[in-house]
Amino acid sequence: MSSGGAEDDIPQGERKTVTDFCYLLDKSKQLFNGLRDLPQYGQKQWQSYFGRTFDVYTKLWKFQQQHRQVLDNRYGLKRWQIGEIASKIGQLYYHYYLRTSETSYLNEAFSFYSAIRQRSYYSQVNKEDRPELVVKKLRYYARFIVVCLLLNKMDVVKDLVKELSDEIEDYTHRFNTEDQVEWNLVLQEVAAFIEADPVMVLNDDNTIVITSNRLAETGAPLLEQGMIVGQLSLADALIIGNCNNQVKFSELTVDMFRMLQALEREPMNLASQMNKPGIQEPADKPTRRENPHKYLLYKPTFSQLYTFLAASFKELPANSVLLIYLSATGVFPTGRSDGEGPYDFGGVLTNSNRDIINGDAIHKRNQSHKEMHCLHPGDLYPFTRKPLFIVVDSSNSVAYKNFTNLFGQPLVCLLSPTAYPKALQDQSQRGSLFTLFLNNPLMAFLFVSGLSSMRRGLWEKCQEYLRKINRDIAQLLTHSRSIDQAFLQFFGDEFLRLLLTRFVFCSATMRMHKAFRETRNYPESYPQLPRDETVENPHLQKHILELASILDVRNIFFENSMDDY
């Protein structure tokens, strides 16, 4: 606004419009900045604050639409300022998704981010000699890429990466800034992240299969009549990542990314259209059952991890399950211990200390000084007072075989192999094979079979056959006479049922695969599954051989897993 006498020439109504806009803009910034001060854990403290923030941004967005001409003429509203408001709303939806795990809000974030790009709100930023504005544009691109990755919109991701690369090149050419290396690292990280996923090319039209690994309406094997299972439901999940040298983007490793999607349903579009963003109130709950709430913890310290664990444990509803997923470097004891307690077998390292990293394992010279950020099985004992489901993907996952169920609550640990055949070890940076099986078992099966292309009809046939295998595994588990009841108590939940059937498929496949005889190292569980009724069941082995025959790779599998012993 101009100052002095010129201000008197502005009609009172227009002056009030500008004043109201400035108030809403300042209030929105104040509330948005306050979001970072909210506790990251706990479910109740933040909801009312988010509600107030959404309310102000709703008013601000509608206000600038209704009074655009006055704001252009009297306030000098720039297009990049509109873009900044839209970007903040996109961030709000993304953070609301992180808080609630409701995937529909990813679509809302995508809607606003897409509108910014389609309407070229940031197009004039490069003409202004203000590097801080260009950085806002670069950050918008980075956030948009994360949302598109989570929605599996890989074509959009590739376009955005190309645009971001051009923007970074222009930015570093025009301004002599210190953050040039950081932005180039962002580009390298996202390129490596995209490259990490195994790709299946359909020969018919040379297209790449983009699979969604979230739970579809018919994703988990249905419970058939006569299946006796528990009524527990998965309410909370801690997804923890600290694998040495694993590809990551935006504090999300490949393994974390895969497990995150394995614990979500397909997103619904709440109301907005991509070309016409309008704020959908978060209070409008989707009608179907919610996703389990998740905490994403990248390299947490022991105290951070325990804080989040305690918060989840405290707020866990009745008849609910807490899931802990650990994708982390193994910590091994260096010598024989006199005892065999829950702290004598090592564990997994959740926060790296560079001075003591050696390959994929951490060894301590002095066993009397245990690694501070190692999560031992014993550290989780207090939380077994409620139903607990643990997945450990680590070179020392077997430490969790030595678990003890002290409180009689349902407790299951699914444990990865601790070593892989040489031919597969060099893939560890691209994510663990074990987690890939839990996320996308068909793609994992194709990967261990050395296949990266096929006909579309064959792809669809394999998908259908794998659904049949999953249904039969569900029957094997529920009809077993000697299975530990903990497995069946978790089997009523769709997400946990899918993890359990995929775990059995993974274990059976590895036991029959000839390359795995090098290590004789297979997935294990606590409590142990009855092998002859599950992972070595002849009926399941026949299915795996049939799938291998469909793909013409039967020669890489044993006809009977016992041939491997």
Coordinates of C-alpha atoms in Angstrom, one line a residue:
M1 CA 0.0 0.0 0.0
S2 CA 1.2 3.5 -0.7
S3 CA 1.7 5.9 2.2
G4 CA 0.8 9.6 2.8
G5 CA -1.9 11.4 1.0
A6 CA -2.3 8.8 -1.7
E7 CA -3.8 6.5 0.8
D8 CA -6.7 8.9 1.2
D9 CA -7.6 8.3 -2.5
I10 CA -8.3 4.6 -1.8
P11 CA -12.0 4.0 -1.3
Q12 CA -12.8 2.9 2.3
G13 CA -14.2 -0.5 1.1
E14 CA -11.0 -1.3 -0.8
R15 CA -8.8 -0.2 2.1
K16 CA -10.8 -2.6 4.4
T17 CA -10.3 -5.4 1.9
V18 CA -6.5 -4.9 2.0
T19 CA -6.5 -4.6 5.8
D20 CA -8.5 -7.8 6.2
F21 CA -6.3 -9.6 3.7
C22 CA -3.1 -8.5 5.6
Y23 CA -4.7 -9.7 8.9
L24 CA -5.6 -13.2 7.4
L25 CA -2.1 -13.5 5.9
D26 CA -0.3 -12.6 9.1
K27 CA -2.6 -14.9 11.1
S28 CA -2.0 -17.8 8.7
K29 CA 1.7 -17.4 8.9
Q30 CA 1.6 -17.2 12.7
L31 CA -0.4 -20.4 12.9
F32 CA 1.6 -22.2 10.3
N33 CA 4.9 -21.4 12.0
G34 CA 3.4 -22.7 15.3
L35 CA 2.8 -26.2 13.8
R36 CA 6.5 -27.0 14.3
D37 CA 6.2 -26.4 18.0
L38 CA 3.5 -29.0 18.4
P39 CA 4.6 -32.4 19.9
Q40 CA 5.2 -35.0 17.2
Y41 CA 3.9 -37.8 19.3
G42 CA 0.5 -38.2 20.9
Q43 CA -2.9 -38.0 19.1
K44 CA -4.9 -35.4 21.0
Q45 CA -2.8 -32.2 21.5
W46 CA -2.5 -31.2 17.9
Q47 CA -5.9 -31.7 16.4
S48 CA -7.6 -28.4 17.6
Y49 CA -4.5 -26.4 16.5
F50 CA -4.6 -28.0 13.0
G51 CA -8.3 -27.2 12.9
R52 CA -7.7 -23.5 13.6
T53 CA -4.9 -23.4 11.0
F54 CA -7.1 -25.0 8.3
D55 CA -9.9 -22.6 9.1
V56 CA -7.7 -19.5 8.6
Y57 CA -6.3 -20.8 5.4
T58 CA -9.8 -21.6 4.1
K59 CA -10.8 -18.0 4.7
L60 CA -7.5 -16.7 3.2
W61 CA -7.8 -18.8 0.1
K62 CA -11.4 -17.8 -0.5
F63 CA -10.7 -14.1 0.3
Q64 CA -7.9 -13.8 -2.3
Q65 CA -10.2 -15.4 -4.9
Q66 CA -13.1 -13.1 -4.2
H67 CA -11.1 -9.9 -4.0
R68 CA -8.3 -10.6 -6.5
Q69 CA -8.8 -7.4 -8.6
V70 CA -8.6 -5.1 -5.5
L71 CA -5.6 -7.0 -4.1
D72 CA -3.8 -6.8 -7.4
N73 CA -4.5 -3.0 -7.8
R74 CA -4.2 -1.8 -4.2
Y75 CA -2.0 -4.4 -2.5
G76 CA 0.2 -5.4 -5.4
L77 CA -0.5 -9.1 -4.9
K78 CA 2.0 -11.1 -6.9
R79 CA 1.3 -14.5 -8.4
W80 CA 4.1 -16.1 -6.4
Q81 CA 2.4 -14.9 -3.2
I82 CA -0.8 -16.8 -4.3
G83 CA 1.5 -19.8 -5.1
E84 CA 3.0 -19.5 -1.6
I85 CA -0.5 -19.7 0.0
A86 CA -1.4 -22.7 -2.1
S87 CA 2.0 -24.3 -1.2
K88 CA 1.3 -23.8 2.5
I89 CA -2.1 -25.5 2.1
G90 CA -0.4 -28.4 0.3
Q91 CA 2.0 -28.7 3.2
L92 CA -0.9 -28.6 5.7
Y93 CA -2.5 -31.5 4.0
Y94 CA 0.7 -33.4 3.8
H95 CA 1.4 -32.9 7.5
Y96 CA -2.2 -33.8 8.3
Y97 CA -1.6 -37.1 6.4
L98 CA 1.5 -37.7 8.4
R99 CA -0.4 -37.1 11.6
T100 CA -3.5 -39.2 10.7
S101 CA -2.1 -41.7 8.1
E102 CA -5.3 -41.0 6.1
T103 CA -4.1 -41.3 2.5
S104 CA -6.9 -39.2 1.1
Y105 CA -5.1 -36.1 2.3
L106 CA -2.2 -36.9 0.0
N107 CA -4.6 -36.4 -2.9
E108 CA -5.5 -33.0 -1.4
A109 CA -1.9 -32.0 -1.2
F110 CA -1.4 -33.2 -4.7
S111 CA -4.4 -31.1 -5.9
F112 CA -2.9 -27.8 -4.6
Y113 CA 0.7 -28.6 -5.7
S114 CA -0.6 -29.4 -9.2
A115 CA -2.5 -26.2 -9.4
I116 CA 0.7 -24.2 -8.6
R117 CA 2.4 -25.9 -11.5
Q118 CA -0.4 -25.7 -13.9
R119 CA -1.1 -22.0 -13.2
S120 CA 2.6 -21.1 -13.2
Y121 CA 2.3 -19.3 -9.9
Y122 CA 6.1 -19.3 -9.5
S123 CA 6.9 -18.5 -13.1
Q124 CA 7.9 -14.9 -12.4
V125 CA 10.1 -15.6 -9.4
N126 CA 13.3 -16.1 -11.5
K127 CA 12.9 -12.6 -12.9
E128 CA 13.3 -11.1 -9.4
D129 CA 16.8 -10.7 -7.9
R130 CA 15.8 -12.4 -4.7
P131 CA 17.4 -15.8 -4.1
E132 CA 15.2 -16.5 -1.1
L133 CA 12.1 -16.5 -3.4
V134 CA 13.8 -19.0 -5.7
V135 CA 14.6 -21.3 -2.7
K136 CA 10.9 -21.2 -1.9
K137 CA 10.2 -22.5 -5.4
L138 CA 12.9 -25.2 -5.1
R139 CA 11.4 -26.4 -1.8
Y140 CA 8.0 -26.5 -3.4
Y141 CA 9.3 -28.9 -6.0
A142 CA 11.0 -31.1 -3.4
R143 CA 7.7 -31.3 -1.4
F144 CA 5.7 -32.0 -4.5
I145 CA 8.1 -34.8 -5.5
V146 CA 7.6 -36.5 -2.1
V147 CA 3.8 -36.4 -2.4
C148 CA 4.0 -37.8 -5.9
L149 CA 6.3 -40.6 -4.8
L150 CA 3.8 -41.5 -2.0
L151 CA 1.0 -41.6 -4.6
N152 CA 3.1 -43.6 -7.1
K153 CA 2.7 -40.9 -9.7
M154 CA 6.1 -41.8 -11.3
D155 CA 5.5 -40.1 -14.6
V156 CA 4.9 -36.8 -12.8
V157 CA 7.9 -37.4 -10.5
K158 CA 10.2 -37.7 -13.6
D159 CA 8.9 -34.5 -15.0
L160 CA 9.3 -32.7 -11.7
V161 CA 12.8 -33.9 -11.3
K162 CA 13.7 -32.6 -14.7
E163 CA 12.1 -29.2 -13.9
L164 CA 13.8 -29.1 -10.5
S165 CA 17.2 -29.9 -12.1
D166 CA 16.7 -27.0 -14.5
E167 CA 15.7 -24.7 -11.7
I168 CA 18.7 -25.6 -9.6
E169 CA 21.0 -25.0 -12.5
D170 CA 19.5 -21.6 -13.1
Y171 CA 19.6 -20.8 -9.4
T172 CA 23.3 -21.7 -8.9
H173 CA 24.2 -19.9 -12.1
R174 CA 22.6 -16.6 -11.1
F175 CA 23.4 -16.6 -7.4
N176 CA 26.7 -17.4 -5.7
T177 CA 25.1 -19.3 -2.8
E178 CA 26.4 -21.7 -0.2
D179 CA 23.6 -24.2 -0.6
Q180 CA 24.4 -25.3 -4.2
V181 CA 25.9 -28.6 -3.0
E182 CA 22.8 -29.3 -0.8
W183 CA 20.4 -28.9 -3.7
N184 CA 22.5 -31.1 -6.0
L185 CA 22.4 -33.7 -3.2
V186 CA 18.6 -33.5 -3.2
L187 CA 18.6 -34.2 -6.9
Q188 CA 21.0 -37.2 -6.5
E189 CA 18.9 -38.6 -3.6
V190 CA 15.6 -38.5 -5.5
A191 CA 17.2 -40.0 -8.7
A192 CA 18.7 -42.9 -6.6
F193 CA 15.3 -43.3 -4.9
I194 CA 13.5 -43.7 -8.2
E195 CA 16.2 -46.1 -9.4
A196 CA 15.9 -48.3 -6.3
D197 CA 12.6 -49.8 -7.2
P198 CA 12.7 -53.0 -9.3
V199 CA 11.1 -52.4 -12.6
M200 CA 8.9 -54.7 -14.7
V201 CA 8.7 -53.8 -18.4
L202 CA 5.7 -55.1 -20.4
N203 CA 6.9 -56.3 -23.8
D204 CA 3.6 -55.7 -25.5
D205 CA 4.0 -51.9 -25.6
N206 CA 7.3 -51.4 -23.8
T207 CA 5.5 -49.8 -20.8
I208 CA 6.8 -49.9 -17.3
V209 CA 4.4 -51.4 -14.7
I210 CA 3.6 -48.9 -11.9
T211 CA 2.2 -50.9 -9.0
S212 CA 0.4 -49.6 -6.0
N213 CA 1.3 -51.6 -3.0
R214 CA -1.4 -50.2 -0.7
L215 CA -4.2 -52.4 0.5
A216 CA -7.0 -52.4 -2.1
E217 CA -10.6 -53.4 -1.1
T218 CA -9.8 -57.0 -2.1
G219 CA -6.1 -56.9 -1.2
A220 CA -6.0 -59.1 1.9
P221 CA -7.1 -62.8 1.8
L222 CA -10.8 -62.9 2.9
L223 CA -11.6 -64.7 6.1
E224 CA -13.6 -67.8 5.1
Q225 CA -16.2 -69.5 7.1
G226 CA -14.7 -71.7 9.7
M227 CA -11.5 -69.6 10.2
I228 CA -11.2 -68.9 13.9
V229 CA -9.2 -65.7 14.4
G230 CA -8.9 -62.9 16.9
Q231 CA -10.7 -59.5 16.8
L232 CA -7.6 -57.3 17.3
S233 CA -7.0 -54.4 15.0
L234 CA -3.8 -52.6 14.1
A235 CA -4.0 -49.1 15.6
D236 CA -0.4 -47.8 15.7
A237 CA 2.8 -48.4 13.9
L238 CA 6.4 -47.2 14.4
I239 CA 8.4 -47.4 11.2
I240 CA 12.1 -47.0 12.1
G241 CA 14.9 -46.8 9.5
N242 CA 18.7 -46.7 10.0
C243 CA 20.2 -49.0 7.4
N244 CA 23.8 -48.2 6.6
N245 CA 24.1 -46.6 3.2
Q246 CA 20.5 -47.3 2.1
V247 CA 19.0 -45.0 -0.4
K248 CA 16.7 -42.3 1.1
F249 CA 14.8 -39.2 0.2
S250 CA 13.4 -36.6 2.7
E251 CA 14.3 -38.7 5.7
L252 CA 12.5 -41.7 4.2
T253 CA 14.6 -44.8 3.4
V254 CA 13.4 -47.2 0.7
D255 CA 12.5 -49.8 3.3
M256 CA 10.5 -47.3 5.3
F257 CA 8.8 -46.2 2.2
R258 CA 7.8 -49.7 1.3
M259 CA 6.5 -50.6 4.8
L260 CA 4.7 -47.3 5.0
Q261 CA 2.6 -48.3 1.9
A262 CA 2.1 -51.9 3.1
L263 CA 0.2 -50.4 6.1
E264 CA -2.1 -48.1 4.1
R265 CA -5.3 -48.4 2.1
E266 CA -5.7 -47.0 -1.4
P267 CA -6.4 -43.3 -1.0
M268 CA -9.8 -41.8 -1.8
N269 CA -10.2 -38.4 -3.4
L270 CA -12.2 -36.5 -0.8
A271 CA -13.7 -33.8 -2.9
S272 CA -11.3 -31.5 -4.7
Q273 CA -10.5 -31.4 -8.3
M274 CA -7.0 -31.1 -9.5
N275 CA -7.7 -27.9 -11.5
K276 CA -9.9 -26.3 -8.9
P277 CA -8.3 -26.6 -5.5
G278 CA -10.6 -25.8 -2.6
I279 CA -9.9 -26.7 1.0
Q280 CA -11.7 -29.9 2.1
E281 CA -12.2 -29.8 5.9
P282 CA -10.2 -32.5 7.6
A283 CA -13.1 -33.0 10.0
D284 CA -15.0 -34.7 7.1
K285 CA -14.0 -38.2 7.9
P286 CA -14.0 -40.9 5.2
T287 CA -16.7 -43.4 5.7
R288 CA -14.5 -46.5 5.6
R289 CA -12.2 -47.8 8.3
E290 CA -9.1 -45.7 8.9
N291 CA -5.5 -46.6 8.3
P292 CA -3.4 -47.5 11.4
H293 CA -1.6 -44.4 12.7
K294 CA 2.1 -44.3 11.9
Y295 CA 5.2 -42.6 13.2
L296 CA 8.1 -42.4 10.7
L297 CA 11.4 -42.3 12.6
Y298 CA 14.5 -41.9 10.6
K299 CA 17.6 -42.5 12.7
P300 CA 16.0 -41.9 16.1
T301 CA 18.1 -41.7 19.2
F302 CA 17.1 -44.2 21.9
S303 CA 15.4 -41.5 24.0
Q304 CA 13.4 -40.3 21.0
L305 CA 12.4 -43.9 20.1
Y306 CA 11.3 -44.6 23.7
T307 CA 9.3 -41.4 23.9
F308 CA 7.3 -42.3 20.7
L309 CA 6.9 -45.9 21.9
A310 CA 5.6 -44.8 25.2
A311 CA 3.1 -42.3 23.6
S312 CA 1.8 -45.0 21.3
F313 CA 1.5 -47.5 24.1
K314 CA -0.3 -45.0 26.3
E315 CA -2.9 -44.1 23.7
L316 CA -3.4 -47.6 22.2
P317 CA -7.2 -48.3 22.3
A318 CA -8.6 -51.5 23.7
N319 CA -8.3 -54.6 21.5
S320 CA -5.7 -52.9 19.4
V321 CA -2.2 -53.8 18.3
L322 CA 1.0 -51.8 18.2
L323 CA 3.4 -52.7 15.3
I324 CA 7.1 -51.9 15.4
Y325 CA 9.1 -52.1 12.2
L326 CA 12.8 -52.0 12.5
S327 CA 15.0 -51.6 9.4
A328 CA 18.4 -51.1 10.9
T329 CA 22.0 -52.1 11.0
G330 CA 22.8 -55.1 13.3
V331 CA 24.7 -54.8 16.6
F332 CA 26.5 -58.0 17.5
P333 CA 28.0 -59.0 20.9
T334 CA 31.8 -59.6 20.4
G335 CA 32.2 -62.5 22.9
R336 CA 30.4 -65.2 24.8
S337 CA 28.3 -63.9 27.6
D338 CA 27.8 -65.9 30.8
G339 CA 24.1 -65.4 30.6
E340 CA 21.6 -65.6 27.8
G341 CA 19.3 -62.7 28.7
P342 CA 17.5 -60.2 26.5
Y343 CA 20.6 -58.0 26.4
D344 CA 23.2 -60.6 25.5
F345 CA 22.4 -61.2 21.8
G346 CA 22.8 -57.6 20.6
G347 CA 20.1 -55.9 18.6
V348 CA 19.7 -53.2 16.0
L349 CA 21.2 -49.8 15.8
T350 CA 18.6 -47.0 15.5
N351 CA 21.0 -44.1 15.4
S352 CA 24.4 -44.4 13.7
N353 CA 27.7 -43.4 15.3
R354 CA 30.1 -43.0 12.4
D355 CA 33.2 -43.8 14.5
I356 CA 32.2 -47.4 15.1
I357 CA 30.5 -48.4 11.8
N358 CA 32.2 -51.2 10.0
G359 CA 30.4 -52.6 7.0
D360 CA 26.9 -53.7 7.9
A361 CA 27.6 -54.6 11.5
I362 CA 28.5 -52.9 14.7
H363 CA 31.0 -54.6 17.0
K364 CA 32.1 -53.3 20.4
R365 CA 35.6 -54.1 21.7
N366 CA 34.5 -53.9 25.3
Q367 CA 31.3 -55.8 25.9
S368 CA 30.8 -54.1 29.2
H369 CA 30.0 -50.9 27.3
K370 CA 27.0 -51.6 25.2
E371 CA 26.1 -49.3 22.3
M372 CA 23.7 -46.6 23.6
H373 CA 21.4 -46.5 20.6
C374 CA 21.1 -50.3 20.2
L375 CA 17.5 -51.5 20.6
H376 CA 17.7 -54.8 22.3
P377 CA 14.8 -57.3 22.6
G378 CA 14.8 -56.5 26.3
D379 CA 14.1 -52.8 25.6
L380 CA 10.7 -53.8 24.2
Y381 CA 9.6 -56.1 27.1
P382 CA 7.7 -53.3 28.9
F383 CA 5.5 -52.8 25.8
T384 CA 4.5 -56.5 25.6
R385 CA 1.8 -55.7 28.2
K386 CA -0.4 -55.0 25.2
P387 CA -0.6 -56.9 21.9
L388 CA 2.6 -56.3 20.0
F389 CA 3.6 -57.2 16.4
I390 CA 7.3 -56.7 15.5
V391 CA 9.0 -56.9 12.1
V392 CA 12.8 -56.8 12.2
D393 CA 14.8 -56.4 8.9
S394 CA 18.4 -56.5 10.0
S395 CA 21.7 -58.4 9.8
N396 CA 21.1 -59.3 13.4
S397 CA 17.3 -59.9 13.3
V398 CA 17.9 -63.3 15.0
A399 CA 18.5 -61.4 18.3
Y400 CA 14.7 -61.1 18.5
K401 CA 14.3 -64.9 18.4
N402 CA 15.3 -64.8 22.0
F403 CA 12.2 -62.9 23.0
T404 CA 10.1 -63.9 26.0
N405 CA 6.4 -63.2 26.3
L406 CA 6.2 -62.1 30.0
F407 CA 2.6 -60.9 30.1
G408 CA 0.7 -63.4 28.0
Q409 CA -0.5 -60.9 25.5
P410 CA -0.4 -61.7 21.8
L411 CA 3.2 -61.3 20.5
V412 CA 4.7 -62.1 17.2
C413 CA 8.2 -61.2 15.7
L414 CA 8.8 -61.6 12.0
L415 CA 12.5 -61.8 11.3
S416 CA 14.5 -61.3 8.1
P417 CA 17.4 -63.5 6.9
T418 CA 20.6 -62.2 8.3
A419 CA 22.5 -62.7 5.1
Y420 CA 21.7 -63.1 1.4
P421 CA 23.3 -65.0 -1.5
K422 CA 26.2 -63.1 -3.1
A423 CA 24.2 -62.4 -6.3
L424 CA 21.7 -60.4 -4.3
Q425 CA 23.9 -58.7 -1.7
D426 CA 24.9 -55.8 -3.9
Q427 CA 21.2 -54.7 -4.0
S428 CA 21.1 -53.8 -0.3
Q429 CA 21.4 -50.1 -0.9
R430 CA 18.2 -50.3 -3.0
G431 CA 16.3 -51.8 -0.1
S432 CA 16.0 -55.1 1.6
L433 CA 14.6 -58.1 -0.3
F434 CA 12.7 -59.2 2.9
T435 CA 10.8 -55.9 3.1
L436 CA 10.2 -56.0 -0.7
F437 CA 8.5 -59.4 -0.2
L438 CA 6.3 -57.9 2.6
N439 CA 5.5 -54.9 0.3
N440 CA 5.2 -56.4 -3.2
P441 CA 5.7 -60.2 -3.1
L442 CA 5.2 -60.7 -6.9
M443 CA 7.9 -58.1 -7.7
A444 CA 10.2 -59.7 -5.1
F445 CA 9.6 -63.2 -6.7
L446 CA 10.4 -61.8 -10.1
F447 CA 13.5 -60.2 -8.8
V448 CA 14.9 -63.4 -7.3
S449 CA 14.0 -65.1 -10.5
G450 CA 16.1 -62.6 -12.5
L451 CA 13.1 -61.3 -14.6
S452 CA 12.6 -57.7 -15.5
S453 CA 10.3 -57.9 -18.6
M454 CA 7.3 -60.0 -19.7
R455 CA 4.1 -60.0 -21.7
R456 CA 1.1 -58.1 -20.1
G457 CA -1.0 -61.2 -20.1
L458 CA 1.6 -63.1 -18.2
W459 CA 1.9 -60.3 -15.6
E460 CA -1.8 -60.4 -15.0
K461 CA -1.8 -64.2 -14.8
C462 CA 1.0 -64.1 -12.2
Q463 CA -0.9 -61.5 -10.2
E464 CA -4.0 -63.7 -10.1
Y465 CA -2.1 -66.8 -9.2
L466 CA -0.4 -65.0 -6.3
R467 CA -3.8 -64.1 -5.0
K468 CA -4.7 -67.8 -5.0
I469 CA -1.4 -68.6 -3.2
N470 CA -2.3 -66.0 -0.5
R471 CA -5.7 -67.4 0.0
D472 CA -4.3 -70.9 0.4
I473 CA -1.6 -69.7 2.9
A474 CA -4.4 -68.1 4.9
Q475 CA -6.1 -71.5 5.1
L476 CA -2.8 -73.3 6.0
L477 CA -2.3 -70.9 9.0
T478 CA -5.9 -71.0 10.3
H479 CA -6.2 -74.8 9.8
S480 CA -2.9 -75.6 11.4
R481 CA -3.2 -77.8 14.6
S482 CA 0.1 -76.8 16.1
I483 CA 0.4 -73.1 15.3
D484 CA 0.9 -70.7 18.2
Q485 CA -2.4 -68.9 18.9
A486 CA -0.7 -65.5 18.8
F487 CA -0.6 -65.7 15.0
L488 CA -4.3 -66.4 14.8
Q489 CA -5.1 -63.6 17.3
F490 CA -3.5 -61.1 14.8
F491 CA -5.1 -62.7 11.8
G492 CA -8.4 -60.8 12.1
D493 CA -6.7 -57.6 11.0
E494 CA -6.4 -57.1 7.3
F495 CA -2.9 -55.5 7.4
L496 CA -1.4 -58.0 9.7
R497 CA -3.1 -60.9 7.8
L498 CA -1.4 -59.7 4.6
L499 CA 2.0 -59.4 6.4
L500 CA 1.7 -62.9 7.8
T501 CA 0.7 -64.5 4.5
R502 CA 3.5 -62.6 2.6
F503 CA 6.0 -63.6 5.3
V504 CA 5.1 -67.3 4.7
F505 CA 5.3 -66.9 1.0
C506 CA 8.7 -65.2 1.3
S507 CA 10.1 -67.9 3.6
A508 CA 8.8 -70.7 1.4
T509 CA 10.2 -69.1 -1.7
M510 CA 13.7 -68.6 -0.1
R511 CA 13.8 -72.2 1.2
M512 CA 13.1 -73.5 -2.3
H513 CA 15.4 -71.1 -4.2
K514 CA 18.7 -72.7 -5.1
A515 CA 20.8 -69.6 -4.6
F516 CA 19.8 -69.4 -0.9
R517 CA 21.5 -72.7 -0.1
E518 CA 24.8 -70.7 0.0
T519 CA 23.7 -69.0 3.2
R520 CA 21.2 -71.6 4.5
N521 CA 19.7 -68.4 6.0
Y522 CA 15.9 -67.9 5.9
P523 CA 13.3 -65.8 7.6
E524 CA 12.4 -66.9 11.1
S525 CA 9.7 -65.9 13.6
Y526 CA 9.0 -65.8 17.3
P527 CA 7.1 -67.9 18.1
Q528 CA 8.2 -70.4 15.6
L529 CA 5.8 -71.4 12.9
P530 CA 5.2 -75.2 12.4
R531 CA 7.4 -75.6 9.3
D532 CA 5.8 -78.7 7.9
E533 CA 2.3 -77.1 8.1
T534 CA 3.3 -73.7 6.7
V535 CA 6.6 -72.7 5.1
E536 CA 7.5 -76.2 4.0
N537 CA 4.0 -77.4 3.3
P538 CA 4.0 -79.6 0.2
H539 CA 0.8 -77.9 -1.1
L540 CA 2.5 -74.4 -0.9
Q541 CA 5.7 -75.8 -2.4
K542 CA 3.6 -77.1 -5.4
H543 CA 2.1 -73.6 -5.8
I544 CA 5.6 -71.9 -5.8
L545 CA 6.8 -74.4 -8.4
E546 CA 3.7 -73.8 -10.5
L547 CA 4.3 -70.0 -10.4
A548 CA 8.0 -70.6 -11.4
S549 CA 6.7 -72.8 -14.3
I550 CA 4.4 -70.0 -15.5
L551 CA 7.5 -67.8 -15.6
D552 CA 9.7 -70.5 -17.1
V553 CA 12.2 -70.3 -14.1
R554 CA 11.4 -73.6 -12.4
N555 CA 15.1 -74.7 -12.9
I556 CA 16.3 -72.2 -10.2
F557 CA 14.1 -73.9 -7.5
F558 CA 14.4 -77.2 -5.8
E559 CA 11.5 -79.6 -6.4
N560 CA 11.3 -80.1 -2.6
S561 CA 12.8 -77.8 0.0
M562 CA 14.2 -80.7 1.9
D563 CA 16.6 -81.2 -1.0
D564 CA 18.5 -78.3 0.4
Y565 CA 19.4 -80.1 3.7

